[in-house]
Amino acid sequence: MPIKVFPATESHNISFRQIHTADGGCIRYRKVCELDGEELSQEEIGRGYETATGTLVPVTDADLDAMPLPTAKAIEIVTFVPTESIDPIQIGASYYLSAEGVAAKPYELLRRALQRSSKVAVAKFAWHNRERLGLLRVLDDVIALHAMLWPDEIRSTDQVPVPDVSVSDEEVDAAVALAETLTGHDMSQMHDEYRAALEEVIAAKAGGERPPALEPAEPSSAQVVDLMAMLEKSVQDAKTIRGEPATVHPMPAKKKATAKKPAAKKTGSTPVDTKRTTAKKTAKKTPPKRSPPRSA
């Protein structure tokens, strides 16, 4: 069925051009053939696949068009699955789908079925001369298509080393307290602070002004970080940002192992404060003084 695809996301990244620092001239890249040194136009450039031996195999548009691609003109739904069964690592770019004419009724049926079943649909579709895997779900009465990676495109986690460190139960409790404090944050209020600061710098320089002075970042320290203090400070900072009282319950501190005092040896090897010891013994042996009897 004919489907219209609209980008669901946009990038707000600030792009830079490469310039010659001496005179400010733009640096341009020219497409030059390595064999004859001739500069080529886009119409003269094709595509080729480089083999393991370095041989380039030309692949034309006609070769790609002749390939059998069942999903070239349709979105083929493979299965319906619960939303929580989809691993977010598979999800890529997102699009909104729209349908008109003969595709309007199938579109509406699929939208209603997804809403009533509370599930998402896994589908195949063609995109840029290749078959892709996608996820269909309803978002504000519109069907959204999320491009997905194929299962064999997900690398195993076996190659990632896991830190071999030990943490105490008190530290885990502190981390959970931080997670609970940050729960419920309104993500719609989040924004790119770095991009906003960079826009101020560009606007100032474009107007011939001096860029605003930014607060210097705190120097990194090579000292061992007190994890408990760091977690406690994070909880306090989070509550301050959200307008809540910054007072929190004190984080449980680690219990320090107290070494038992060694028993005093009978030999004279250990120095002893003889004056203090003699005073204690005298105080114990001397009976309290009695007041003299009054004369009649």
PDB file of C-alpha atoms in Angstrom:
ATOM      1  CA  MET A   1       0.000   0.000   0.000  1.00  0.00           C
ATOM      2  CA  PRO A   2       1.330   3.521  -0.779  1.00  0.00           C
ATOM      3  CA  ILE A   3       2.666   5.054   2.401  1.00  0.00           C
ATOM      4  CA  LYS A   4       4.051   8.524   2.981  1.00  0.00           C
ATOM      5  CA  VAL A   5       7.042   8.728   5.293  1.00  0.00           C
ATOM      6  CA  PHE A   6       7.839  11.817   7.371  1.00  0.00           C
ATOM      7  CA  PRO A   7      10.984  12.229   9.491  1.00  0.00           C
ATOM      8  CA  ALA A   8      10.065  11.977  13.180  1.00  0.00           C
ATOM      9  CA  THR A   9      13.326  13.444  14.472  1.00  0.00           C
ATOM     10  CA  GLU A  10      15.643  16.298  13.607  1.00  0.00           C
ATOM     11  CA  SER A  11      19.186  17.176  14.511  1.00  0.00           C
ATOM     12  CA  HIS A  12      20.019  20.488  16.172  1.00  0.00           C
ATOM     13  CA  ASN A  13      23.760  19.924  16.072  1.00  0.00           C
ATOM     14  CA  ILE A  14      25.823  22.952  15.099  1.00  0.00           C
ATOM     15  CA  SER A  15      27.904  22.220  12.001  1.00  0.00           C
ATOM     16  CA  PHE A  16      31.295  23.763  11.326  1.00  0.00           C
ATOM     17  CA  ARG A  17      33.158  24.401   8.074  1.00  0.00           C
ATOM     18  CA  GLN A  18      36.880  23.900   7.756  1.00  0.00           C
ATOM     19  CA  ILE A  19      38.689  27.164   7.024  1.00  0.00           C
ATOM     20  CA  HIS A  20      42.217  28.376   6.350  1.00  0.00           C
ATOM     21  CA  THR A  21      43.280  29.983   9.630  1.00  0.00           C
ATOM     22  CA  ALA A  22      45.517  32.511   7.825  1.00  0.00           C
ATOM     23  CA  ASP A  23      42.858  34.164   5.653  1.00  0.00           C
ATOM     24  CA  GLY A  24      39.530  32.515   6.607  1.00  0.00           C
ATOM     25  CA  GLY A  25      39.025  30.845   3.246  1.00  0.00           C
ATOM     26  CA  CYS A  26      36.823  27.727   3.096  1.00  0.00           C
ATOM     27  CA  ILE A  27      38.498  24.359   2.588  1.00  0.00           C
ATOM     28  CA  ARG A  28      36.741  22.314  -0.078  1.00  0.00           C
ATOM     29  CA  TYR A  29      37.075  18.650  -1.019  1.00  0.00           C
ATOM     30  CA  ARG A  30      37.281  17.709  -4.657  1.00  0.00           C
ATOM     31  CA  LYS A  31      36.368  14.300  -6.028  1.00  0.00           C
ATOM     32  CA  VAL A  32      39.377  13.283  -8.068  1.00  0.00           C
ATOM     33  CA  CYS A  33      40.025   9.949  -9.796  1.00  0.00           C
ATOM     34  CA  GLU A  34      43.144   8.240  -8.467  1.00  0.00           C
ATOM     35  CA  LEU A  35      44.096   6.892 -11.912  1.00  0.00           C
ATOM     36  CA  ASP A  36      44.001   9.956 -14.167  1.00  0.00           C
ATOM     37  CA  GLY A  37      43.775  12.777 -11.597  1.00  0.00           C
ATOM     38  CA  GLU A  38      40.645  14.157 -13.263  1.00  0.00           C
ATOM     39  CA  GLU A  39      38.047  15.977 -11.127  1.00  0.00           C
ATOM     40  CA  LEU A  40      34.637  14.317 -11.533  1.00  0.00           C
ATOM     41  CA  SER A  41      31.041  15.506 -11.335  1.00  0.00           C
ATOM     42  CA  GLN A  42      28.361  13.600  -9.424  1.00  0.00           C
ATOM     43  CA  GLU A  43      26.910  12.225 -12.686  1.00  0.00           C
ATOM     44  CA  GLU A  44      30.235  10.519 -13.435  1.00  0.00           C
ATOM     45  CA  ILE A  45      30.469   8.747 -10.085  1.00  0.00           C
ATOM     46  CA  GLY A  46      29.065   5.247  -9.555  1.00  0.00           C
ATOM     47  CA  ARG A  47      29.404   2.634  -6.839  1.00  0.00           C
ATOM     48  CA  GLY A  48      31.594  -0.409  -6.414  1.00  0.00           C
ATOM     49  CA  TYR A  49      32.260  -3.117  -3.837  1.00  0.00           C
ATOM     50  CA  GLU A  50      35.840  -3.687  -2.731  1.00  0.00           C
ATOM     51  CA  THR A  51      36.692  -7.347  -2.162  1.00  0.00           C
ATOM     52  CA  ALA A  52      39.126  -8.698   0.396  1.00  0.00           C
ATOM     53  CA  THR A  53      41.848  -8.756  -2.283  1.00  0.00           C
ATOM     54  CA  GLY A  54      41.308  -5.083  -3.134  1.00  0.00           C
ATOM     55  CA  THR A  55      39.421  -5.669  -6.382  1.00  0.00           C
ATOM     56  CA  LEU A  56      36.591  -3.194  -7.073  1.00  0.00           C
ATOM     57  CA  VAL A  57      33.406  -4.798  -8.434  1.00  0.00           C
ATOM     58  CA  PRO A  58      31.122  -2.208 -10.110  1.00  0.00           C
ATOM     59  CA  VAL A  59      27.446  -2.355  -9.021  1.00  0.00           C
ATOM     60  CA  THR A  60      25.005  -0.293 -11.089  1.00  0.00           C
ATOM     61  CA  ASP A  61      21.505   0.983 -10.355  1.00  0.00           C
ATOM     62  CA  ALA A  62      20.201  -1.541 -12.870  1.00  0.00           C
ATOM     63  CA  ASP A  63      21.789  -4.371 -10.908  1.00  0.00           C
ATOM     64  CA  LEU A  64      20.027  -3.241  -7.736  1.00  0.00           C
ATOM     65  CA  ASP A  65      16.679  -2.692  -9.452  1.00  0.00           C
ATOM     66  CA  ALA A  66      16.751  -6.210 -10.881  1.00  0.00           C
ATOM     67  CA  MET A  67      17.140  -7.819  -7.469  1.00  0.00           C
ATOM     68  CA  PRO A  68      14.023  -9.501  -6.026  1.00  0.00           C
ATOM     69  CA  LEU A  69      12.847  -7.428  -3.058  1.00  0.00           C
ATOM     70  CA  PRO A  70       9.370  -8.459  -1.826  1.00  0.00           C
ATOM     71  CA  THR A  71       9.063  -5.416   0.407  1.00  0.00           C
ATOM     72  CA  ALA A  72       9.987  -2.919  -2.312  1.00  0.00           C
ATOM     73  CA  LYS A  73       6.436  -1.554  -2.543  1.00  0.00           C
ATOM     74  CA  ALA A  74       4.905  -2.623   0.751  1.00  0.00           C
ATOM     75  CA  ILE A  75       5.480  -2.956   4.456  1.00  0.00           C
ATOM     76  CA  GLU A  76       5.277  -6.626   5.375  1.00  0.00           C
ATOM     77  CA  ILE A  77       4.176  -7.245   8.962  1.00  0.00           C
ATOM     78  CA  VAL A  78       5.953 -10.290  10.381  1.00  0.00           C
ATOM     79  CA  THR A  79       4.623 -10.570  13.935  1.00  0.00           C
ATOM     80  CA  PHE A  80       3.058  -8.748  16.884  1.00  0.00           C
ATOM     81  CA  VAL A  81       5.035  -8.710  20.133  1.00  0.00           C
ATOM     82  CA  PRO A  82       4.762  -7.036  23.570  1.00  0.00           C
ATOM     83  CA  THR A  83       6.504  -3.685  23.759  1.00  0.00           C
ATOM     84  CA  GLU A  84       8.763  -4.765  26.610  1.00  0.00           C
ATOM     85  CA  SER A  85      10.155  -7.619  24.517  1.00  0.00           C
ATOM     86  CA  ILE A  86      11.986  -5.188  22.213  1.00  0.00           C
ATOM     87  CA  ASP A  87      15.552  -4.401  23.226  1.00  0.00           C
ATOM     88  CA  PRO A  88      16.154  -0.626  22.829  1.00  0.00           C
ATOM     89  CA  ILE A  89      19.628  -1.326  21.426  1.00  0.00           C
ATOM     90  CA  GLN A  90      17.964  -2.481  18.185  1.00  0.00           C
ATOM     91  CA  ILE A  91      15.999   0.729  17.605  1.00  0.00           C
ATOM     92  CA  GLY A  92      17.400   3.331  15.225  1.00  0.00           C
ATOM     93  CA  ALA A  93      15.907   6.279  13.320  1.00  0.00           C
ATOM     94  CA  SER A  94      12.181   7.029  13.662  1.00  0.00           C
ATOM     95  CA  TYR A  95       9.552   8.093  11.130  1.00  0.00           C
ATOM     96  CA  TYR A  96       5.849   8.951  11.034  1.00  0.00           C
ATOM     97  CA  LEU A  97       3.647   7.126   8.519  1.00  0.00           C
ATOM     98  CA  SER A  98       0.655   8.540   6.668  1.00  0.00           C
ATOM     99  CA  ALA A  99      -1.666   6.963   4.118  1.00  0.00           C
ATOM    100  CA  GLU A 100      -4.172   8.232   1.550  1.00  0.00           C
ATOM    101  CA  GLY A 101      -6.585   6.725  -0.946  1.00  0.00           C
ATOM    102  CA  VAL A 102      -6.731   2.941  -1.003  1.00  0.00           C
ATOM    103  CA  ALA A 103      -4.126   2.752   1.774  1.00  0.00           C
ATOM    104  CA  ALA A 104      -6.238   4.753   4.227  1.00  0.00           C
ATOM    105  CA  LYS A 105      -8.420   1.843   5.406  1.00  0.00           C
ATOM    106  CA  PRO A 106      -5.570  -0.673   5.942  1.00  0.00           C
ATOM    107  CA  TYR A 107      -3.711   2.078   7.806  1.00  0.00           C
ATOM    108  CA  GLU A 108      -6.679   2.701  10.090  1.00  0.00           C
ATOM    109  CA  LEU A 109      -7.232  -1.029  10.701  1.00  0.00           C
ATOM    110  CA  LEU A 110      -3.602  -1.486  11.698  1.00  0.00           C
ATOM    111  CA  ARG A 111      -3.701   1.568  13.955  1.00  0.00           C
ATOM    112  CA  ARG A 112      -6.820   0.321  15.757  1.00  0.00           C
ATOM    113  CA  ALA A 113      -5.401  -3.196  16.089  1.00  0.00           C
ATOM    114  CA  LEU A 114      -2.191  -1.876  17.634  1.00  0.00           C
ATOM    115  CA  GLN A 115      -4.130   0.290  20.087  1.00  0.00           C
ATOM    116  CA  ARG A 116      -6.502  -2.463  21.162  1.00  0.00           C
ATOM    117  CA  SER A 117      -3.860  -5.165  21.529  1.00  0.00           C
ATOM    118  CA  SER A 118      -1.380  -2.916  23.376  1.00  0.00           C
ATOM    119  CA  LYS A 119       1.348  -4.505  21.283  1.00  0.00           C
ATOM    120  CA  VAL A 120       3.816  -3.407  18.628  1.00  0.00           C
ATOM    121  CA  ALA A 121       4.284  -4.873  15.165  1.00  0.00           C
ATOM    122  CA  VAL A 122       7.592  -6.069  13.751  1.00  0.00           C
ATOM    123  CA  ALA A 123       7.727  -5.533   9.976  1.00  0.00           C
ATOM    124  CA  LYS A 124      10.022  -5.629   6.970  1.00  0.00           C
ATOM    125  CA  PHE A 125      10.312  -2.725   4.551  1.00  0.00           C
ATOM    126  CA  ALA A 126      12.582  -1.478   1.786  1.00  0.00           C
ATOM    127  CA  TRP A 127      14.686   1.609   2.378  1.00  0.00           C
ATOM    128  CA  HIS A 128      17.511   2.946   0.189  1.00  0.00           C
ATOM    129  CA  ASN A 129      17.885  -0.204  -1.880  1.00  0.00           C
ATOM    130  CA  ARG A 130      18.006  -2.593   1.040  1.00  0.00           C
ATOM    131  CA  GLU A 131      15.540  -4.518   3.159  1.00  0.00           C
ATOM    132  CA  ARG A 132      15.180  -3.245   6.694  1.00  0.00           C
ATOM    133  CA  LEU A 133      13.561  -4.435   9.899  1.00  0.00           C
ATOM    134  CA  GLY A 134      11.140  -2.058  11.587  1.00  0.00           C
ATOM    135  CA  LEU A 135       8.872  -1.632  14.567  1.00  0.00           C
ATOM    136  CA  LEU A 136       5.377  -0.146  14.223  1.00  0.00           C
ATOM    137  CA  ARG A 137       3.566   1.474  17.141  1.00  0.00           C
ATOM    138  CA  VAL A 138       0.898   4.122  17.690  1.00  0.00           C
ATOM    139  CA  LEU A 139       1.962   7.537  18.933  1.00  0.00           C
ATOM    140  CA  ASP A 140      -0.728  10.228  19.318  1.00  0.00           C
ATOM    141  CA  ASP A 141      -3.051   8.470  16.821  1.00  0.00           C
ATOM    142  CA  VAL A 142      -0.242   8.242  14.259  1.00  0.00           C
ATOM    143  CA  ILE A 143       1.628   5.075  13.303  1.00  0.00           C
ATOM    144  CA  ALA A 144       5.334   5.512  13.988  1.00  0.00           C
ATOM    145  CA  LEU A 145       7.976   3.414  12.256  1.00  0.00           C
ATOM    146  CA  HIS A 146      11.240   2.761  14.090  1.00  0.00           C
ATOM    147  CA  ALA A 147      14.036   1.347  11.958  1.00  0.00           C
ATOM    148  CA  MET A 148      15.689  -1.599  13.690  1.00  0.00           C
ATOM    149  CA  LEU A 149      18.924  -3.506  13.402  1.00  0.00           C
ATOM    150  CA  TRP A 150      18.799  -7.145  12.404  1.00  0.00           C
ATOM    151  CA  PRO A 151      19.569  -9.553  15.270  1.00  0.00           C
ATOM    152  CA  ASP A 152      22.908 -10.530  13.709  1.00  0.00           C
ATOM    153  CA  GLU A 153      23.941  -6.854  13.691  1.00  0.00           C
ATOM    154  CA  ILE A 154      23.957  -6.717  17.496  1.00  0.00           C
ATOM    155  CA  ARG A 155      27.373  -7.532  18.907  1.00  0.00           C
ATOM    156  CA  SER A 156      27.780  -9.774  21.924  1.00  0.00           C
ATOM    157  CA  THR A 157      28.610  -8.258  25.309  1.00  0.00           C
ATOM    158  CA  ASP A 158      31.198 -10.971  25.935  1.00  0.00           C
ATOM    159  CA  GLN A 159      33.943  -8.702  24.575  1.00  0.00           C
ATOM    160  CA  VAL A 160      33.224  -5.983  27.148  1.00  0.00           C
ATOM    161  CA  PRO A 161      35.247  -6.323  30.377  1.00  0.00           C
ATOM    162  CA  VAL A 162      33.218  -5.948  33.578  1.00  0.00           C
ATOM    163  CA  PRO A 163      34.916  -4.047  36.445  1.00  0.00           C
ATOM    164  CA  ASP A 164      36.005  -6.389  39.219  1.00  0.00           C
ATOM    165  CA  VAL A 165      35.265  -4.200  42.242  1.00  0.00           C
ATOM    166  CA  SER A 166      33.278  -4.714  45.415  1.00  0.00           C
ATOM    167  CA  VAL A 167      30.636  -2.355  46.772  1.00  0.00           C
ATOM    168  CA  SER A 168      28.981  -2.450  50.155  1.00  0.00           C
ATOM    169  CA  ASP A 169      25.257  -2.702  50.862  1.00  0.00           C
ATOM    170  CA  GLU A 170      25.353   0.841  52.245  1.00  0.00           C
ATOM    171  CA  GLU A 171      26.682   2.157  48.926  1.00  0.00           C
ATOM    172  CA  VAL A 172      23.983   0.303  47.005  1.00  0.00           C
ATOM    173  CA  ASP A 173      21.325   1.757  49.324  1.00  0.00           C
ATOM    174  CA  ALA A 174      22.721   5.238  48.679  1.00  0.00           C
ATOM    175  CA  ALA A 175      22.605   4.694  44.915  1.00  0.00           C
ATOM    176  CA  VAL A 176      18.988   3.488  45.168  1.00  0.00           C
ATOM    177  CA  ALA A 177      18.134   6.601  47.204  1.00  0.00           C
ATOM    178  CA  LEU A 178      19.590   8.740  44.415  1.00  0.00           C
ATOM    179  CA  ALA A 179      17.539   6.853  41.808  1.00  0.00           C
ATOM    180  CA  GLU A 180      14.363   7.406  43.808  1.00  0.00           C
ATOM    181  CA  THR A 181      15.138  11.115  44.132  1.00  0.00           C
ATOM    182  CA  LEU A 182      15.582  11.461  40.362  1.00  0.00           C
ATOM    183  CA  THR A 183      12.454   9.432  39.545  1.00  0.00           C
ATOM    184  CA  GLY A 184       9.643  11.360  37.845  1.00  0.00           C
ATOM    185  CA  HIS A 185      11.804  14.031  36.201  1.00  0.00           C
ATOM    186  CA  ASP A 186       9.965  15.772  33.335  1.00  0.00           C
ATOM    187  CA  MET A 187      12.042  14.843  30.290  1.00  0.00           C
ATOM    188  CA  SER A 188      10.239  17.422  28.127  1.00  0.00           C
ATOM    189  CA  GLN A 189      12.096  20.133  30.065  1.00  0.00           C
ATOM    190  CA  MET A 190      15.522  18.734  29.199  1.00  0.00           C
ATOM    191  CA  HIS A 191      17.658  20.640  26.690  1.00  0.00           C
ATOM    192  CA  ASP A 192      21.182  20.731  25.303  1.00  0.00           C
ATOM    193  CA  GLU A 193      23.008  23.226  27.527  1.00  0.00           C
ATOM    194  CA  TYR A 194      26.251  22.875  25.582  1.00  0.00           C
ATOM    195  CA  ARG A 195      24.562  23.810  22.280  1.00  0.00           C
ATOM    196  CA  ALA A 196      22.913  26.847  23.926  1.00  0.00           C
ATOM    197  CA  ALA A 197      26.273  28.038  25.258  1.00  0.00           C
ATOM    198  CA  LEU A 198      27.896  27.474  21.859  1.00  0.00           C
ATOM    199  CA  GLU A 199      25.163  29.525  20.157  1.00  0.00           C
ATOM    200  CA  GLU A 200      25.935  32.411  22.539  1.00  0.00           C
ATOM    201  CA  VAL A 201      29.620  32.223  21.624  1.00  0.00           C
ATOM    202  CA  ILE A 202      28.852  32.237  17.874  1.00  0.00           C
ATOM    203  CA  ALA A 203      26.339  35.099  18.195  1.00  0.00           C
ATOM    204  CA  ALA A 204      28.824  37.195  20.170  1.00  0.00           C
ATOM    205  CA  LYS A 205      31.667  36.652  17.695  1.00  0.00           C
ATOM    206  CA  ALA A 206      29.353  37.307  14.722  1.00  0.00           C
ATOM    207  CA  GLY A 207      28.434  40.656  16.289  1.00  0.00           C
ATOM    208  CA  GLY A 208      32.052  41.594  16.888  1.00  0.00           C
ATOM    209  CA  GLU A 209      31.721  41.156  20.621  1.00  0.00           C
ATOM    210  CA  ARG A 210      33.766  39.180  23.063  1.00  0.00           C
ATOM    211  CA  PRO A 211      32.307  35.731  23.866  1.00  0.00           C
ATOM    212  CA  PRO A 212      30.789  35.459  27.341  1.00  0.00           C
ATOM    213  CA  ALA A 213      33.136  34.114  29.960  1.00  0.00           C
ATOM    214  CA  LEU A 214      32.258  30.599  30.997  1.00  0.00           C
ATOM    215  CA  GLU A 215      32.860  29.172  34.418  1.00  0.00           C
ATOM    216  CA  PRO A 216      35.989  27.007  34.356  1.00  0.00           C
ATOM    217  CA  ALA A 217      35.449  23.332  34.918  1.00  0.00           C
ATOM    218  CA  GLU A 218      36.630  21.911  38.188  1.00  0.00           C
ATOM    219  CA  PRO A 219      40.062  20.296  37.802  1.00  0.00           C
ATOM    220  CA  SER A 220      40.043  16.574  37.940  1.00  0.00           C
ATOM    221  CA  SER A 221      41.623  15.055  41.000  1.00  0.00           C
ATOM    222  CA  ALA A 222      43.655  11.899  41.131  1.00  0.00           C
ATOM    223  CA  GLN A 223      42.586  11.266  44.698  1.00  0.00           C
ATOM    224  CA  VAL A 224      40.275   8.411  45.573  1.00  0.00           C
ATOM    225  CA  VAL A 225      36.640   9.514  45.331  1.00  0.00           C
ATOM    226  CA  ASP A 226      34.468   9.102  48.416  1.00  0.00           C
ATOM    227  CA  LEU A 227      31.543   7.324  46.780  1.00  0.00           C
ATOM    228  CA  MET A 228      29.211   7.800  49.735  1.00  0.00           C
ATOM    229  CA  ALA A 229      29.851  11.562  49.868  1.00  0.00           C
ATOM    230  CA  MET A 230      29.421  11.837  46.108  1.00  0.00           C
ATOM    231  CA  LEU A 231      26.070  10.036  46.176  1.00  0.00           C
ATOM    232  CA  GLU A 232      24.830  12.126  49.076  1.00  0.00           C
ATOM    233  CA  LYS A 233      25.799  15.341  47.268  1.00  0.00           C
ATOM    234  CA  SER A 234      24.045  14.129  44.095  1.00  0.00           C
ATOM    235  CA  VAL A 235      20.822  13.559  46.033  1.00  0.00           C
ATOM    236  CA  GLN A 236      21.035  17.028  47.591  1.00  0.00           C
ATOM    237  CA  ASP A 237      21.754  18.701  44.234  1.00  0.00           C
ATOM    238  CA  ALA A 238      18.848  16.863  42.574  1.00  0.00           C
ATOM    239  CA  LYS A 239      16.415  17.971  45.262  1.00  0.00           C
ATOM    240  CA  THR A 240      17.654  21.561  45.056  1.00  0.00           C
ATOM    241  CA  ILE A 241      17.101  21.645  41.275  1.00  0.00           C
ATOM    242  CA  ARG A 242      13.563  20.301  41.690  1.00  0.00           C
ATOM    243  CA  GLY A 243      12.768  22.856  44.386  1.00  0.00           C
ATOM    244  CA  GLU A 244      12.575  20.299  47.175  1.00  0.00           C
ATOM    245  CA  PRO A 245      14.246  20.615  50.577  1.00  0.00           C
ATOM    246  CA  ALA A 246      17.859  19.619  50.221  1.00  0.00           C
ATOM    247  CA  THR A 247      17.935  17.882  53.570  1.00  0.00           C
ATOM    248  CA  VAL A 248      18.280  14.162  53.203  1.00  0.00           C
ATOM    249  CA  HIS A 249      18.734  11.335  55.589  1.00  0.00           C
ATOM    250  CA  PRO A 250      22.422  10.878  56.331  1.00  0.00           C
ATOM    251  CA  MET A 251      23.921   8.130  54.264  1.00  0.00           C
ATOM    252  CA  PRO A 252      25.126   5.201  56.346  1.00  0.00           C
ATOM    253  CA  ALA A 253      28.865   5.376  56.676  1.00  0.00           C
ATOM    254  CA  LYS A 254      31.158   2.450  56.338  1.00  0.00           C
ATOM    255  CA  LYS A 255      32.032   0.781  59.584  1.00  0.00           C
ATOM    256  CA  LYS A 256      35.737   1.065  60.171  1.00  0.00           C
ATOM    257  CA  ALA A 257      37.420  -1.964  61.619  1.00  0.00           C
ATOM    258  CA  THR A 258      38.828  -1.057  65.029  1.00  0.00           C
ATOM    259  CA  ALA A 259      42.007  -2.861  65.899  1.00  0.00           C
ATOM    260  CA  LYS A 260      42.124  -4.344  69.372  1.00  0.00           C
ATOM    261  CA  LYS A 261      44.655  -2.768  71.663  1.00  0.00           C
ATOM    262  CA  PRO A 262      47.483  -5.177  72.419  1.00  0.00           C
ATOM    263  CA  ALA A 263      47.764  -6.269  76.008  1.00  0.00           C
ATOM    264  CA  ALA A 264      50.559  -4.608  77.920  1.00  0.00           C
ATOM    265  CA  LYS A 265      53.567  -6.801  78.192  1.00  0.00           C
ATOM    266  CA  LYS A 266      55.001  -7.560  81.605  1.00  0.00           C
ATOM    267  CA  THR A 267      58.472  -6.700  80.421  1.00  0.00           C
ATOM    268  CA  GLY A 268      59.706  -3.160  80.467  1.00  0.00           C
ATOM    269  CA  SER A 269      59.710  -2.899  76.669  1.00  0.00           C
ATOM    270  CA  THR A 270      56.479  -0.836  76.582  1.00  0.00           C
ATOM    271  CA  PRO A 271      56.856   2.681  78.010  1.00  0.00           C
ATOM    272  CA  VAL A 272      54.411   3.411  80.817  1.00  0.00           C
ATOM    273  CA  ASP A 273      53.457   6.741  82.362  1.00  0.00           C
ATOM    274  CA  THR A 274      54.595   5.954  85.921  1.00  0.00           C
ATOM    275  CA  LYS A 275      53.355   9.203  87.402  1.00  0.00           C
ATOM    276  CA  ARG A 276      49.778   8.640  86.184  1.00  0.00           C
ATOM    277  CA  THR A 277      49.798   5.008  87.299  1.00  0.00           C
ATOM    278  CA  THR A 278      51.154   5.887  90.774  1.00  0.00           C
ATOM    279  CA  ALA A 279      48.564   8.614  91.198  1.00  0.00           C
ATOM    280  CA  LYS A 280      45.745   6.183  90.401  1.00  0.00           C
ATOM    281  CA  LYS A 281      47.026   3.620  92.889  1.00  0.00           C
ATOM    282  CA  THR A 282      47.424   6.264  95.618  1.00  0.00           C
ATOM    283  CA  ALA A 283      43.921   7.535  95.040  1.00  0.00           C
ATOM    284  CA  LYS A 284      42.516   4.025  95.489  1.00  0.00           C
ATOM    285  CA  LYS A 285      44.483   3.206  98.683  1.00  0.00           C
ATOM    286  CA  THR A 286      44.061   6.541 100.517  1.00  0.00           C
ATOM    287  CA  PRO A 287      40.773   6.525 102.490  1.00  0.00           C
ATOM    288  CA  PRO A 288      38.625   9.657 102.366  1.00  0.00           C
ATOM    289  CA  LYS A 289      39.372  12.197 105.088  1.00  0.00           C
ATOM    290  CA  ARG A 290      36.789  12.502 107.834  1.00  0.00           C
ATOM    291  CA  SER A 291      35.837  15.857 109.270  1.00  0.00           C
ATOM    292  CA  PRO A 292      36.873  16.246 113.013  1.00  0.00           C
ATOM    293  CA  PRO A 293      34.072  15.868 115.592  1.00  0.00           C
ATOM    294  CA  ARG A 294      32.591  19.079 116.864  1.00  0.00           C
ATOM    295  CA  SER A 295      33.312  19.957 120.505  1.00  0.00           C
ATOM    296  CA  ALA A 296      30.357  20.176 122.816  1.00  0.00           C
TER     297      ALA A 296
END
